[in-house]
Amino acid sequence: MFDPTAFDNIKVVVEGAIYDKDLDGELMVTNREDLVDLANLSRTCNLAFSIVQSDKSKSYAVLKLQAGLKNLASELLEMDHASTLAGCMVTIHFHLTHGNDEKIFLNIQKVLEDIWGKGRKIEQAVKINPLKRADTIVNEATVHFNRLVLEDQIEDLTEMIDYIVLTLKQLENVIK
């Protein structure tokens, strides 16, 4: 038996909180990826979910947890500063389908800044098929936290799920 890493502990708690909300009917888990990259010894967990609605949802979120070799080595080798490296990076991706209108992009940015703060790095990237004239586009809005999340902050991550659900609800109103 091995001692679980900070990444393992964080992942288990976050997955549990998301699946609890799925069981309660507040959201619906649509995909889960648990990846190990053997080339650079990193781990990634992606949990995709949407809010439960009667009509077809035009948005979903992906909560991404990622830990690299430095994070793992700091724990296993009991390196100096292990307590500051034992954790994972967190990124939230919001996938939205909406009209190609600048007002919508600005409203999405406002919602994200209002909920997550203007100090966060927020990006929007649009995917289109250049050979088709479509009225709708797919927008991936990403909230970066740009810092390591440690085991001591697990409770913050479980609370973050409520903010993701709130964000999805507000974004659905923007992209209607």
PDB file of C-alpha atoms in Angstrom:
ATOM      1  CA  MET A   1       0.000   0.000   0.000  1.00  0.00           C
ATOM      2  CA  PHE A   2       1.261   3.479  -0.794  1.00  0.00           C
ATOM      3  CA  ASP A   3       0.664   6.820   0.821  1.00  0.00           C
ATOM      4  CA  PRO A   4      -1.533   8.889  -1.526  1.00  0.00           C
ATOM      5  CA  THR A   5      -0.061  12.095  -2.869  1.00  0.00           C
ATOM      6  CA  ALA A   6      -1.580  15.533  -2.429  1.00  0.00           C
ATOM      7  CA  PHE A   7      -2.890  15.269  -6.009  1.00  0.00           C
ATOM      8  CA  ASP A   8      -4.648  11.981  -5.154  1.00  0.00           C
ATOM      9  CA  ASN A   9      -6.233  13.444  -2.027  1.00  0.00           C
ATOM     10  CA  ILE A  10      -7.375  16.621  -3.780  1.00  0.00           C
ATOM     11  CA  LYS A  11      -8.750  14.670  -6.748  1.00  0.00           C
ATOM     12  CA  VAL A  12     -10.751  12.271  -4.553  1.00  0.00           C
ATOM     13  CA  VAL A  13     -12.343  15.081  -2.538  1.00  0.00           C
ATOM     14  CA  VAL A  14     -13.191  17.172  -5.623  1.00  0.00           C
ATOM     15  CA  GLU A  15     -14.601  14.164  -7.501  1.00  0.00           C
ATOM     16  CA  GLY A  16     -16.700  13.260  -4.468  1.00  0.00           C
ATOM     17  CA  ALA A  17     -18.122  16.782  -4.187  1.00  0.00           C
ATOM     18  CA  ILE A  18     -18.986  16.873  -7.899  1.00  0.00           C
ATOM     19  CA  TYR A  19     -20.578  13.419  -7.892  1.00  0.00           C
ATOM     20  CA  ASP A  20     -22.589  14.351  -4.764  1.00  0.00           C
ATOM     21  CA  LYS A  21     -24.073  17.274  -6.706  1.00  0.00           C
ATOM     22  CA  ASP A  22     -24.741  14.902  -9.604  1.00  0.00           C
ATOM     23  CA  LEU A  23     -26.612  12.531  -7.279  1.00  0.00           C
ATOM     24  CA  ASP A  24     -28.565  15.488  -5.839  1.00  0.00           C
ATOM     25  CA  GLY A  25     -29.650  16.442  -9.371  1.00  0.00           C
ATOM     26  CA  GLU A  26     -27.948  19.850  -9.320  1.00  0.00           C
ATOM     27  CA  LEU A  27     -25.532  19.012 -12.120  1.00  0.00           C
ATOM     28  CA  MET A  28     -24.802  16.190 -14.521  1.00  0.00           C
ATOM     29  CA  VAL A  29     -21.330  14.723 -14.970  1.00  0.00           C
ATOM     30  CA  THR A  30     -20.786  14.238 -18.698  1.00  0.00           C
ATOM     31  CA  ASN A  31     -17.166  13.085 -18.843  1.00  0.00           C
ATOM     32  CA  ARG A  32     -14.258  12.141 -16.621  1.00  0.00           C
ATOM     33  CA  GLU A  33     -10.622  11.719 -17.660  1.00  0.00           C
ATOM     34  CA  ASP A  34      -7.901  10.492 -15.353  1.00  0.00           C
ATOM     35  CA  LEU A  35      -4.653  10.764 -17.312  1.00  0.00           C
ATOM     36  CA  VAL A  36      -1.032   9.879 -16.608  1.00  0.00           C
ATOM     37  CA  ASP A  37       1.593  11.204 -19.017  1.00  0.00           C
ATOM     38  CA  LEU A  38       4.543   8.843 -18.800  1.00  0.00           C
ATOM     39  CA  ALA A  39       6.751  11.056 -20.987  1.00  0.00           C
ATOM     40  CA  ASN A  40       6.912  13.855 -18.421  1.00  0.00           C
ATOM     41  CA  LEU A  41       5.449  12.079 -15.380  1.00  0.00           C
ATOM     42  CA  SER A  42       2.484  14.376 -14.978  1.00  0.00           C
ATOM     43  CA  ARG A  43      -1.083  13.609 -13.957  1.00  0.00           C
ATOM     44  CA  THR A  44      -4.270  15.289 -15.067  1.00  0.00           C
ATOM     45  CA  CYS A  45      -7.859  14.844 -14.003  1.00  0.00           C
ATOM     46  CA  ASN A  46     -10.626  16.473 -16.084  1.00  0.00           C
ATOM     47  CA  LEU A  47     -14.200  16.449 -14.820  1.00  0.00           C
ATOM     48  CA  ALA A  48     -16.812  17.751 -17.261  1.00  0.00           C
ATOM     49  CA  PHE A  49     -20.313  18.620 -16.117  1.00  0.00           C
ATOM     50  CA  SER A  50     -23.291  20.784 -16.955  1.00  0.00           C
ATOM     51  CA  ILE A  51     -26.198  22.139 -14.967  1.00  0.00           C
ATOM     52  CA  VAL A  52     -29.378  20.117 -15.167  1.00  0.00           C
ATOM     53  CA  GLN A  53     -32.031  21.869 -17.221  1.00  0.00           C
ATOM     54  CA  SER A  54     -35.240  20.873 -18.954  1.00  0.00           C
ATOM     55  CA  ASP A  55     -34.070  22.158 -22.347  1.00  0.00           C
ATOM     56  CA  LYS A  56     -30.791  21.322 -24.018  1.00  0.00           C
ATOM     57  CA  SER A  57     -27.903  23.100 -22.331  1.00  0.00           C
ATOM     58  CA  LYS A  58     -25.599  25.256 -24.443  1.00  0.00           C
ATOM     59  CA  SER A  59     -22.764  25.171 -21.921  1.00  0.00           C
ATOM     60  CA  TYR A  60     -20.691  22.900 -19.749  1.00  0.00           C
ATOM     61  CA  ALA A  61     -17.656  23.227 -17.507  1.00  0.00           C
ATOM     62  CA  VAL A  62     -14.459  21.230 -17.190  1.00  0.00           C
ATOM     63  CA  LEU A  63     -12.578  21.362 -13.906  1.00  0.00           C
ATOM     64  CA  LYS A  64      -8.943  20.455 -14.569  1.00  0.00           C
ATOM     65  CA  LEU A  65      -6.492  19.354 -11.871  1.00  0.00           C
ATOM     66  CA  GLN A  66      -2.888  18.873 -12.932  1.00  0.00           C
ATOM     67  CA  ALA A  67       0.317  17.902 -11.109  1.00  0.00           C
ATOM     68  CA  GLY A  68       3.774  17.572 -12.625  1.00  0.00           C
ATOM     69  CA  LEU A  69       7.001  15.817 -11.760  1.00  0.00           C
ATOM     70  CA  LYS A  70       8.146  18.534  -9.328  1.00  0.00           C
ATOM     71  CA  ASN A  71       4.931  18.156  -7.355  1.00  0.00           C
ATOM     72  CA  LEU A  72       5.272  14.383  -7.106  1.00  0.00           C
ATOM     73  CA  ALA A  73       9.030  14.397  -6.430  1.00  0.00           C
ATOM     74  CA  SER A  74       8.711  16.970  -3.652  1.00  0.00           C
ATOM     75  CA  GLU A  75       6.510  14.547  -1.726  1.00  0.00           C
ATOM     76  CA  LEU A  76       8.175  11.249  -2.547  1.00  0.00           C
ATOM     77  CA  LEU A  77      11.738  12.455  -2.072  1.00  0.00           C
ATOM     78  CA  GLU A  78      10.919  14.692   0.894  1.00  0.00           C
ATOM     79  CA  MET A  79      12.676  17.595  -0.790  1.00  0.00           C
ATOM     80  CA  ASP A  80      13.195  21.027   0.722  1.00  0.00           C
ATOM     81  CA  HIS A  81      10.090  23.172   0.319  1.00  0.00           C
ATOM     82  CA  ALA A  82       7.983  20.014  -0.166  1.00  0.00           C
ATOM     83  CA  SER A  83       5.062  21.671   1.590  1.00  0.00           C
ATOM     84  CA  THR A  84       4.995  24.465  -1.006  1.00  0.00           C
ATOM     85  CA  LEU A  85       5.159  22.097  -4.021  1.00  0.00           C
ATOM     86  CA  ALA A  86       2.826  19.311  -2.857  1.00  0.00           C
ATOM     87  CA  GLY A  87      -0.360  20.196  -4.700  1.00  0.00           C
ATOM     88  CA  CYS A  88      -1.817  20.740  -8.141  1.00  0.00           C
ATOM     89  CA  MET A  89      -2.727  23.431 -10.634  1.00  0.00           C
ATOM     90  CA  VAL A  90      -6.429  24.171 -11.142  1.00  0.00           C
ATOM     91  CA  THR A  91      -8.011  25.492 -14.319  1.00  0.00           C
ATOM     92  CA  ILE A  92     -11.695  25.867 -15.201  1.00  0.00           C
ATOM     93  CA  HIS A  93     -12.876  25.749 -18.795  1.00  0.00           C
ATOM     94  CA  PHE A  94     -16.387  26.874 -19.769  1.00  0.00           C
ATOM     95  CA  HIS A  95     -17.503  25.571 -23.178  1.00  0.00           C
ATOM     96  CA  LEU A  96     -20.263  27.731 -24.640  1.00  0.00           C
ATOM     97  CA  THR A  97     -22.230  27.617 -27.889  1.00  0.00           C
ATOM     98  CA  HIS A  98     -23.628  31.001 -28.864  1.00  0.00           C
ATOM     99  CA  GLY A  99     -24.005  33.591 -31.584  1.00  0.00           C
ATOM    100  CA  ASN A 100     -20.939  35.322 -32.985  1.00  0.00           C
ATOM    101  CA  ASP A 101     -21.715  38.703 -31.415  1.00  0.00           C
ATOM    102  CA  GLU A 102     -19.223  40.980 -29.651  1.00  0.00           C
ATOM    103  CA  LYS A 103     -21.836  41.886 -27.007  1.00  0.00           C
ATOM    104  CA  ILE A 104     -22.066  38.254 -25.967  1.00  0.00           C
ATOM    105  CA  PHE A 105     -18.276  37.993 -25.599  1.00  0.00           C
ATOM    106  CA  LEU A 106     -18.215  41.147 -23.469  1.00  0.00           C
ATOM    107  CA  ASN A 107     -21.083  39.880 -21.300  1.00  0.00           C
ATOM    108  CA  ILE A 108     -19.317  36.531 -20.834  1.00  0.00           C
ATOM    109  CA  GLN A 109     -16.161  38.376 -19.767  1.00  0.00           C
ATOM    110  CA  LYS A 110     -18.164  40.474 -17.303  1.00  0.00           C
ATOM    111  CA  VAL A 111     -19.827  37.415 -15.742  1.00  0.00           C
ATOM    112  CA  LEU A 112     -16.478  35.663 -15.340  1.00  0.00           C
ATOM    113  CA  GLU A 113     -14.771  38.739 -13.865  1.00  0.00           C
ATOM    114  CA  ASP A 114     -17.690  39.404 -11.502  1.00  0.00           C
ATOM    115  CA  ILE A 115     -17.652  35.859 -10.124  1.00  0.00           C
ATOM    116  CA  TRP A 116     -13.944  34.966 -10.290  1.00  0.00           C
ATOM    117  CA  GLY A 117     -12.374  38.409  -9.895  1.00  0.00           C
ATOM    118  CA  LYS A 118     -10.594  40.766 -12.260  1.00  0.00           C
ATOM    119  CA  GLY A 119      -7.225  39.606 -10.893  1.00  0.00           C
ATOM    120  CA  ARG A 120      -7.633  36.188 -12.506  1.00  0.00           C
ATOM    121  CA  LYS A 121      -6.373  35.498 -15.988  1.00  0.00           C
ATOM    122  CA  ILE A 122      -9.478  34.913 -18.105  1.00  0.00           C
ATOM    123  CA  GLU A 123      -9.246  33.960 -21.771  1.00  0.00           C
ATOM    124  CA  GLN A 124     -11.828  33.303 -24.452  1.00  0.00           C
ATOM    125  CA  ALA A 125     -10.959  31.238 -27.526  1.00  0.00           C
ATOM    126  CA  VAL A 126     -13.382  30.702 -30.397  1.00  0.00           C
ATOM    127  CA  LYS A 127     -13.601  27.622 -32.594  1.00  0.00           C
ATOM    128  CA  ILE A 128     -15.216  27.984 -36.012  1.00  0.00           C
ATOM    129  CA  ASN A 129     -15.255  26.107 -39.263  1.00  0.00           C
ATOM    130  CA  PRO A 130     -13.914  28.608 -41.803  1.00  0.00           C
ATOM    131  CA  LEU A 131     -15.588  26.727 -44.663  1.00  0.00           C
ATOM    132  CA  LYS A 132     -19.082  27.064 -43.206  1.00  0.00           C
ATOM    133  CA  ARG A 133     -21.007  30.214 -42.499  1.00  0.00           C
ATOM    134  CA  ALA A 134     -22.540  29.304 -39.169  1.00  0.00           C
ATOM    135  CA  ASP A 135     -24.616  31.585 -36.999  1.00  0.00           C
ATOM    136  CA  THR A 136     -23.191  30.011 -33.858  1.00  0.00           C
ATOM    137  CA  ILE A 137     -19.661  29.461 -32.614  1.00  0.00           C
ATOM    138  CA  VAL A 138     -18.050  27.430 -29.845  1.00  0.00           C
ATOM    139  CA  ASN A 139     -16.321  29.563 -27.236  1.00  0.00           C
ATOM    140  CA  GLU A 140     -13.960  28.145 -24.611  1.00  0.00           C
ATOM    141  CA  ALA A 141     -13.660  30.603 -21.749  1.00  0.00           C
ATOM    142  CA  THR A 142     -10.873  29.664 -19.341  1.00  0.00           C
ATOM    143  CA  VAL A 143     -10.236  30.833 -15.792  1.00  0.00           C
ATOM    144  CA  HIS A 144      -6.598  30.361 -14.723  1.00  0.00           C
ATOM    145  CA  PHE A 145      -5.593  30.420 -11.077  1.00  0.00           C
ATOM    146  CA  ASN A 146      -1.834  30.625 -11.787  1.00  0.00           C
ATOM    147  CA  ARG A 147      -0.828  29.155  -8.465  1.00  0.00           C
ATOM    148  CA  LEU A 148      -0.519  25.779  -6.854  1.00  0.00           C
ATOM    149  CA  VAL A 149      -3.466  24.581  -4.788  1.00  0.00           C
ATOM    150  CA  LEU A 150      -2.320  22.676  -1.709  1.00  0.00           C
ATOM    151  CA  GLU A 151      -4.070  20.020   0.378  1.00  0.00           C
ATOM    152  CA  ASP A 152      -4.813  22.639   3.028  1.00  0.00           C
ATOM    153  CA  GLN A 153      -7.102  24.346   0.499  1.00  0.00           C
ATOM    154  CA  ILE A 154      -9.302  21.331  -0.322  1.00  0.00           C
ATOM    155  CA  GLU A 155     -12.318  23.022   1.283  1.00  0.00           C
ATOM    156  CA  ASP A 156     -11.830  26.005  -1.033  1.00  0.00           C
ATOM    157  CA  LEU A 157     -11.972  23.638  -4.011  1.00  0.00           C
ATOM    158  CA  THR A 158     -15.239  22.062  -2.883  1.00  0.00           C
ATOM    159  CA  GLU A 159     -16.711  25.569  -2.456  1.00  0.00           C
ATOM    160  CA  MET A 160     -15.383  26.412  -5.924  1.00  0.00           C
ATOM    161  CA  ILE A 161     -17.816  23.904  -7.402  1.00  0.00           C
ATOM    162  CA  ASP A 162     -20.719  26.070  -6.199  1.00  0.00           C
ATOM    163  CA  TYR A 163     -19.135  29.032  -8.012  1.00  0.00           C
ATOM    164  CA  ILE A 164     -18.780  26.954 -11.177  1.00  0.00           C
ATOM    165  CA  VAL A 165     -22.480  26.050 -11.025  1.00  0.00           C
ATOM    166  CA  LEU A 166     -23.379  29.718 -10.428  1.00  0.00           C
ATOM    167  CA  THR A 167     -21.180  30.719 -13.377  1.00  0.00           C
ATOM    168  CA  LEU A 168     -22.827  28.166 -15.670  1.00  0.00           C
ATOM    169  CA  LYS A 169     -26.292  29.432 -14.691  1.00  0.00           C
ATOM    170  CA  GLN A 170     -25.333  33.046 -15.371  1.00  0.00           C
ATOM    171  CA  LEU A 171     -23.580  32.163 -18.647  1.00  0.00           C
ATOM    172  CA  GLU A 172     -26.679  30.267 -19.820  1.00  0.00           C
ATOM    173  CA  ASN A 173     -28.657  33.496 -19.377  1.00  0.00           C
ATOM    174  CA  VAL A 174     -26.065  35.431 -21.405  1.00  0.00           C
ATOM    175  CA  ILE A 175     -25.948  33.013 -24.351  1.00  0.00           C
ATOM    176  CA  LYS A 176     -29.699  32.333 -24.695  1.00  0.00           C
TER     177      LYS A 176
END
